[in-house]
Tab-separated table of N, CA, C and O in Angstrom:
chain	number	residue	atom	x	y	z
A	1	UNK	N	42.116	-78.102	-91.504
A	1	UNK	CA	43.434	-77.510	-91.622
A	1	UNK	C	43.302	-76.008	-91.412
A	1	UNK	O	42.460	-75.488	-92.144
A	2	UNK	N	43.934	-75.206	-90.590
A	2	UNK	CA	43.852	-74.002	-90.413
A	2	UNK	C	45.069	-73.522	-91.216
A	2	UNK	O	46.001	-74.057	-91.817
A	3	UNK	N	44.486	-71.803	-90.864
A	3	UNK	CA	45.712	-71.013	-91.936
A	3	UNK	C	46.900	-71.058	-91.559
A	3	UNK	O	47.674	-70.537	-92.362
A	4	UNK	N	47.461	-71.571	-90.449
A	4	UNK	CA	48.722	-71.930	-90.274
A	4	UNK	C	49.415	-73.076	-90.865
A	4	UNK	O	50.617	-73.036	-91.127
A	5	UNK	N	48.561	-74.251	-91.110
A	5	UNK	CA	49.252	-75.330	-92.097
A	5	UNK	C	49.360	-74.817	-93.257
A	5	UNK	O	50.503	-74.687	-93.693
A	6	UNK	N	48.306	-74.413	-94.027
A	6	UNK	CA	48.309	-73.579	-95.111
A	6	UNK	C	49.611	-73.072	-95.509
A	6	UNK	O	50.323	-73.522	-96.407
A	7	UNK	N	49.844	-72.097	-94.750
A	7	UNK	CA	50.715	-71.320	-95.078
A	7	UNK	C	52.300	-72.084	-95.042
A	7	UNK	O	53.206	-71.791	-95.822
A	8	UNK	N	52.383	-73.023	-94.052
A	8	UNK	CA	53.434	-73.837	-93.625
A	8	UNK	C	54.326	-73.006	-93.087
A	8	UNK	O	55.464	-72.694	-93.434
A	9	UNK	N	53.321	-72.538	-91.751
A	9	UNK	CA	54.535	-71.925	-90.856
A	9	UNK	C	54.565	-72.467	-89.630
A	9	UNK	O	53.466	-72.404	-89.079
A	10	UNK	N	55.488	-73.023	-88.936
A	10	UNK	CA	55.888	-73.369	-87.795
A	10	UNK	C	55.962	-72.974	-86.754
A	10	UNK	O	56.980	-72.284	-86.809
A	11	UNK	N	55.418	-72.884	-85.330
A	11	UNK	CA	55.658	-72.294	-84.269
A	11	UNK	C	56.814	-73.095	-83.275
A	11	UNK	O	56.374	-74.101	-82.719
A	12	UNK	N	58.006	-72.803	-83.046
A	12	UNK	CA	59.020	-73.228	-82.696
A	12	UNK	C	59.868	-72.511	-82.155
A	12	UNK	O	60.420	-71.580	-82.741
A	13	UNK	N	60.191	-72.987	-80.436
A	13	UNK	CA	61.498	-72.201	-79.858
A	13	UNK	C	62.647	-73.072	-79.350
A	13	UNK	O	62.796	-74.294	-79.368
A	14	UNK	N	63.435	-72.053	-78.878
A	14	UNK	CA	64.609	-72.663	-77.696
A	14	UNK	C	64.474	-72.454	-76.545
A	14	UNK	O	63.835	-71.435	-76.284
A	15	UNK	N	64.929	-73.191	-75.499
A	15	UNK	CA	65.337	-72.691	-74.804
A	15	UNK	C	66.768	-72.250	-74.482
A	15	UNK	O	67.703	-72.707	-75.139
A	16	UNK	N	66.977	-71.325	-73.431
A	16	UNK	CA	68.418	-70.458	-73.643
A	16	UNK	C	69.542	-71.595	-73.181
A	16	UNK	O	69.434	-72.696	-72.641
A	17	UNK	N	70.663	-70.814	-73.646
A	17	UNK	CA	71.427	-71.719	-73.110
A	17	UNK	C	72.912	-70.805	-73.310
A	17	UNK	O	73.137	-70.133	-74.317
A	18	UNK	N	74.118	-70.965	-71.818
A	18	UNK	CA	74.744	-70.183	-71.799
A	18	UNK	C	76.152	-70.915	-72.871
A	18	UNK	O	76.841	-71.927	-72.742
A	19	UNK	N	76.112	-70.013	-73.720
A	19	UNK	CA	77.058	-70.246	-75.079
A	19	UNK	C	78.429	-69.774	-74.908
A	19	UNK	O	78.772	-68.754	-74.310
A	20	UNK	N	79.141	-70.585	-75.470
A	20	UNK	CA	81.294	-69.568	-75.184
A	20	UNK	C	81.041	-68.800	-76.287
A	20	UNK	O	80.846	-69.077	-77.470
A	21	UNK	N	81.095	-67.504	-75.496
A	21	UNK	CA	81.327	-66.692	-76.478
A	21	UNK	C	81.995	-65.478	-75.796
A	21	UNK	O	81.928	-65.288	-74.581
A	22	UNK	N	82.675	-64.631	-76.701
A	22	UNK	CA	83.493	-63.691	-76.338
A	22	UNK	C	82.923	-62.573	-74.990
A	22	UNK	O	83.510	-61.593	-74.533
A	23	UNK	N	81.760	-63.079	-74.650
A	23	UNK	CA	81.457	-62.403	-73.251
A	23	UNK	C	81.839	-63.259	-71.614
A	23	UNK	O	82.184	-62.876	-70.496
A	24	UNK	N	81.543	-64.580	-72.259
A	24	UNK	CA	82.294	-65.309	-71.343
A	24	UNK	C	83.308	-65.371	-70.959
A	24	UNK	O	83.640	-65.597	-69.796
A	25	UNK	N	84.068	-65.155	-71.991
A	25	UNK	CA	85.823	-64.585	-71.750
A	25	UNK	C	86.136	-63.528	-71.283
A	25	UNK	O	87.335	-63.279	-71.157
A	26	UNK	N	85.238	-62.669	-70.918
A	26	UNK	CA	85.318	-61.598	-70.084
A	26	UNK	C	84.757	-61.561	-68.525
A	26	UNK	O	84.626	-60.461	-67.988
A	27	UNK	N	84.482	-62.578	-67.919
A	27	UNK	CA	84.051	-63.257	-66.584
A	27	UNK	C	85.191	-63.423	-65.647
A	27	UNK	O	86.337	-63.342	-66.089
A	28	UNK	N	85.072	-63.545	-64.971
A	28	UNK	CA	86.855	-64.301	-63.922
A	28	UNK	C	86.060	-65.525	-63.964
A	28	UNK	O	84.851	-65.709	-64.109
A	29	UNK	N	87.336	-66.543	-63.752
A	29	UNK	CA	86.910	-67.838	-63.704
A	29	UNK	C	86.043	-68.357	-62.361
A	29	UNK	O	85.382	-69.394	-62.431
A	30	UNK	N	86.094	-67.616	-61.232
A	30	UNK	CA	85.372	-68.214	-60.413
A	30	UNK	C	84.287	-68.251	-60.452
A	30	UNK	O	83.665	-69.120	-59.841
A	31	UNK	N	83.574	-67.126	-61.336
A	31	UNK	CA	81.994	-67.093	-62.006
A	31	UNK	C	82.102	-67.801	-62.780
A	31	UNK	O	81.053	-68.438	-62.687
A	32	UNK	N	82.953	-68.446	-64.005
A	32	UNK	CA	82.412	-69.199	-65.028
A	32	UNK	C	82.614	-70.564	-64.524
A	32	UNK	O	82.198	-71.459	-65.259
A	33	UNK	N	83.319	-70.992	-63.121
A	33	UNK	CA	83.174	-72.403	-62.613
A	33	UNK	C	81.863	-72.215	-61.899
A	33	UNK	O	81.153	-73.215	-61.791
A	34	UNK	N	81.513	-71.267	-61.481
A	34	UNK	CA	80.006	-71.573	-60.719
A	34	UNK	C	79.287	-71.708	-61.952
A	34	UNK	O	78.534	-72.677	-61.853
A	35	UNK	N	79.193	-71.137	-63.102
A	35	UNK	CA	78.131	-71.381	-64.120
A	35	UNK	C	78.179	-72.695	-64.428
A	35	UNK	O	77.350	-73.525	-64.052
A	36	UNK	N	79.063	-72.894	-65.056
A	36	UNK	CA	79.167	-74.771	-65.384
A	36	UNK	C	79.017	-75.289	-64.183
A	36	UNK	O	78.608	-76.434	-64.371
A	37	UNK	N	79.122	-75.081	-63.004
A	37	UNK	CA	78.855	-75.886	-61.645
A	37	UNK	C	77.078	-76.464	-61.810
A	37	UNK	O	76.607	-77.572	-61.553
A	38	UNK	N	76.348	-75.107	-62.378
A	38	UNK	CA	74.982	-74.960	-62.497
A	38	UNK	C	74.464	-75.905	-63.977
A	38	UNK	O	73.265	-76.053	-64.214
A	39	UNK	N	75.309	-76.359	-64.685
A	39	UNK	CA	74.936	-76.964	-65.877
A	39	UNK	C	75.150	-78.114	-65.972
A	39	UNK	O	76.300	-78.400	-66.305
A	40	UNK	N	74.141	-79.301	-65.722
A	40	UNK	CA	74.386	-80.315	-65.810
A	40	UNK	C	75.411	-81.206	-66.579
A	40	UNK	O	75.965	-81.993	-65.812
A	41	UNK	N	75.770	-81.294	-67.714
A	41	UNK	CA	77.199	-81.686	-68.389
A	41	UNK	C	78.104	-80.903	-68.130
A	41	UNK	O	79.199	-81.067	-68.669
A	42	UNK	N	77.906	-79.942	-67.316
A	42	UNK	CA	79.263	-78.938	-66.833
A	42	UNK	C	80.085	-78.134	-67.958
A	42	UNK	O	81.215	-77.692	-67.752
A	43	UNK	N	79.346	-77.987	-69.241
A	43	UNK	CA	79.854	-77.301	-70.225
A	43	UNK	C	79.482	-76.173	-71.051
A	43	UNK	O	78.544	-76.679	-71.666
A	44	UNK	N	79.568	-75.101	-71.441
A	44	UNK	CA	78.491	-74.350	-72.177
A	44	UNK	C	78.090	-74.571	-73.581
A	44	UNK	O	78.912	-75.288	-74.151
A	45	UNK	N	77.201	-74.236	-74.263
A	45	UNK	CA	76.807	-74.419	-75.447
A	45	UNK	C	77.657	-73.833	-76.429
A	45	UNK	O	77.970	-72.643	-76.430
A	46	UNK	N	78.245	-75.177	-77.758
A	46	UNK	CA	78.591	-74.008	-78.699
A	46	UNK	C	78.086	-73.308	-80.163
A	46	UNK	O	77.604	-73.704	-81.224
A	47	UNK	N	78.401	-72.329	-79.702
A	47	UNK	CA	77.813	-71.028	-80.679
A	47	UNK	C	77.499	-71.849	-81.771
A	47	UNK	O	76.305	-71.721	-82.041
A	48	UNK	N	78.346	-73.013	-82.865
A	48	UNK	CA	77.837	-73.807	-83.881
A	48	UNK	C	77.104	-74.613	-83.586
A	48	UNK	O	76.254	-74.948	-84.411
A	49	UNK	N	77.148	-75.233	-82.303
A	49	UNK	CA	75.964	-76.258	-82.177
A	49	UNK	C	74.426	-75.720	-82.178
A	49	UNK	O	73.498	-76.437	-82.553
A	50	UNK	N	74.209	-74.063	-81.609
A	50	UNK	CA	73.065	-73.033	-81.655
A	50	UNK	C	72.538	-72.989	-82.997
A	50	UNK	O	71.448	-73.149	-83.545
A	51	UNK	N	73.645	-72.730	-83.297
A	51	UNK	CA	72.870	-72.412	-84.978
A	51	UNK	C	72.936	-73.321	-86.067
A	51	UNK	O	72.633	-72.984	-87.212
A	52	UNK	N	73.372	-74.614	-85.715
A	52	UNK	CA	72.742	-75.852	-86.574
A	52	UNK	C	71.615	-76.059	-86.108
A	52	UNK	O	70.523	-75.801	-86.614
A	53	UNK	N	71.917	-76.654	-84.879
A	53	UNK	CA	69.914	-76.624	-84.843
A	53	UNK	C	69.312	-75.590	-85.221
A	53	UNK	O	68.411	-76.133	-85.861
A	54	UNK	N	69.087	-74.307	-85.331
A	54	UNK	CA	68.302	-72.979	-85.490
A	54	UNK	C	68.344	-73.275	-86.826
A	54	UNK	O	67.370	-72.878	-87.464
A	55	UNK	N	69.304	-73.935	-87.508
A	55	UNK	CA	69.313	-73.710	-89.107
A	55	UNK	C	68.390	-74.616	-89.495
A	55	UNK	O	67.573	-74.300	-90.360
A	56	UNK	N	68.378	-76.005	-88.857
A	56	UNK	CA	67.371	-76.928	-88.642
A	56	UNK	C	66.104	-76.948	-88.832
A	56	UNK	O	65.346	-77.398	-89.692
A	57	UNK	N	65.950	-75.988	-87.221
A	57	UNK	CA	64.415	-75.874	-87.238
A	57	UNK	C	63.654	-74.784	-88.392
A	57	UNK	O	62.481	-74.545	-88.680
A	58	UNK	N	65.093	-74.237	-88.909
A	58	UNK	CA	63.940	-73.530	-90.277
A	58	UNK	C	64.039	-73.903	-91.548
A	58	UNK	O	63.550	-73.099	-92.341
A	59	UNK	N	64.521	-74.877	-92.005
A	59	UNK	CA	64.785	-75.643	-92.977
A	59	UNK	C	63.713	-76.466	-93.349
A	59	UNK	O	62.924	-76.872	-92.496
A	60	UNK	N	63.607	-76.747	-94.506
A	60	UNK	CA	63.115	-77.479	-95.425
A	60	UNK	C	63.158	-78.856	-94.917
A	60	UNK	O	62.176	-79.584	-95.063
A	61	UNK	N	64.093	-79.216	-94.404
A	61	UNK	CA	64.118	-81.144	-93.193
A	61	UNK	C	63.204	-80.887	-92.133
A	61	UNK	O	62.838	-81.859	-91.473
A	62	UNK	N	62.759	-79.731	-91.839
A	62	UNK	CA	62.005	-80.127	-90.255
A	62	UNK	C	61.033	-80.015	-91.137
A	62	UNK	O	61.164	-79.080	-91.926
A	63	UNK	N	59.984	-80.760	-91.261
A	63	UNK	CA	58.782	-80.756	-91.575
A	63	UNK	C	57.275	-81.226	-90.642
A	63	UNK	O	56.151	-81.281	-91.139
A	64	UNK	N	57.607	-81.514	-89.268
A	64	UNK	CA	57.247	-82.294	-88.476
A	64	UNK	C	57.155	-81.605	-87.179
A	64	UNK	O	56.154	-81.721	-86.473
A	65	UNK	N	57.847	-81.120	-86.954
A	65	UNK	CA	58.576	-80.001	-85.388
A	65	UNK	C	57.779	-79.061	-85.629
A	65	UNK	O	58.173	-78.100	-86.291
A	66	UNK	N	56.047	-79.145	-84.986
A	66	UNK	CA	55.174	-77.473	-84.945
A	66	UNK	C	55.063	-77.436	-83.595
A	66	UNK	O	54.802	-78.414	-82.894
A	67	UNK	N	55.285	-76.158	-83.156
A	67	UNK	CA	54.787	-75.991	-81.413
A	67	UNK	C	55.870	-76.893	-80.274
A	67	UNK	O	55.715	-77.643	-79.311
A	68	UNK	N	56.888	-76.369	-80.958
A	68	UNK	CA	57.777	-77.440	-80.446
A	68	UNK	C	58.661	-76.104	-79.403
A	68	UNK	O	58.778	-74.914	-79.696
A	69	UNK	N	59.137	-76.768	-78.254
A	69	UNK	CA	60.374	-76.440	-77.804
A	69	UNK	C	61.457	-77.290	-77.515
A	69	UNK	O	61.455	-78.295	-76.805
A	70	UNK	N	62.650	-76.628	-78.325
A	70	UNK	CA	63.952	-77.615	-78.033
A	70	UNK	C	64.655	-76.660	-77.075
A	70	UNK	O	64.817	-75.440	-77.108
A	71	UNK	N	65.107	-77.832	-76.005
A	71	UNK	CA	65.974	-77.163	-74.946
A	71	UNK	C	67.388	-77.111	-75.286
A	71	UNK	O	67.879	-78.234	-75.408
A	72	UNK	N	68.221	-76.103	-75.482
A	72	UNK	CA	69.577	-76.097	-75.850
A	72	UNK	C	70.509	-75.581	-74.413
A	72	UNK	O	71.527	-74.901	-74.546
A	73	UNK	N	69.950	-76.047	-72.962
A	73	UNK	CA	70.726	-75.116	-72.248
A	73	UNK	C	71.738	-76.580	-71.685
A	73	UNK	O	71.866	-76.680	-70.465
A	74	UNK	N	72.273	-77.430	-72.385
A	74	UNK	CA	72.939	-78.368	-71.509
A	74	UNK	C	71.919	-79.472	-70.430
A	74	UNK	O	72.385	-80.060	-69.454
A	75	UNK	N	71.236	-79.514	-70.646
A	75	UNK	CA	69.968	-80.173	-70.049
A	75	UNK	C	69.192	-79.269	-69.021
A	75	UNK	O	68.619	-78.324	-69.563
A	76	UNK	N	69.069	-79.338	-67.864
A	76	UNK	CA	68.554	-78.068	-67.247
A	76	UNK	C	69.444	-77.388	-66.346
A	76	UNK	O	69.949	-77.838	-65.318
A	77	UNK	N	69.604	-75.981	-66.982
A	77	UNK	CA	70.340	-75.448	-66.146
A	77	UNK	C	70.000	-74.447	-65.340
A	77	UNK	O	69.368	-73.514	-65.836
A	78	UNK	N	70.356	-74.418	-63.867
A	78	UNK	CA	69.658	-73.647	-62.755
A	78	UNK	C	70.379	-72.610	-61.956
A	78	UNK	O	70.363	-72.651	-60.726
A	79	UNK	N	71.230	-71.360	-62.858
A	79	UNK	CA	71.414	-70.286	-62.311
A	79	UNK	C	70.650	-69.453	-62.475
A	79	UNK	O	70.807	-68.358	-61.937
């Protein structure tokens, strides 16, 4: 067991993912239809769905998830 179990710290990321948020609302729509054009479910991430999982992965329930990456960008998205 190394000093990282020890300690019980987790190495864990995201990947990005483009979220509605009040910057998006500042886009013209013909950029924010090409973005969702680029995102496989055609939708952006929302800001609560980000930070349940984030709340998740640092919580006391993930006990299991080390060296992990969770993808949060809508599956893969390629802009």
């Amino acid at each position: 067991m190394n000093k990282i179990d020890l300690e019980n710290i987790s190495t864990i990321e995201t990947e990005g993912a483009a979220a509605k948020t009040r910057i998006i609302d500042q886009l013209n729509q013909e950029y924010i239809n090409y973005m969702l054009s680029k995102i496989p479910r055609n939708q952006f991430a929302k800001v609560e769905e980000l930070a349940s999982m984030v709340s998740w992965m640092v919580s006391d329930e993930n006990s299991s998830a080390i060296g992990e990456v969770f993808n949060l960008s809508g599956e893969r998205t390629t802009y």
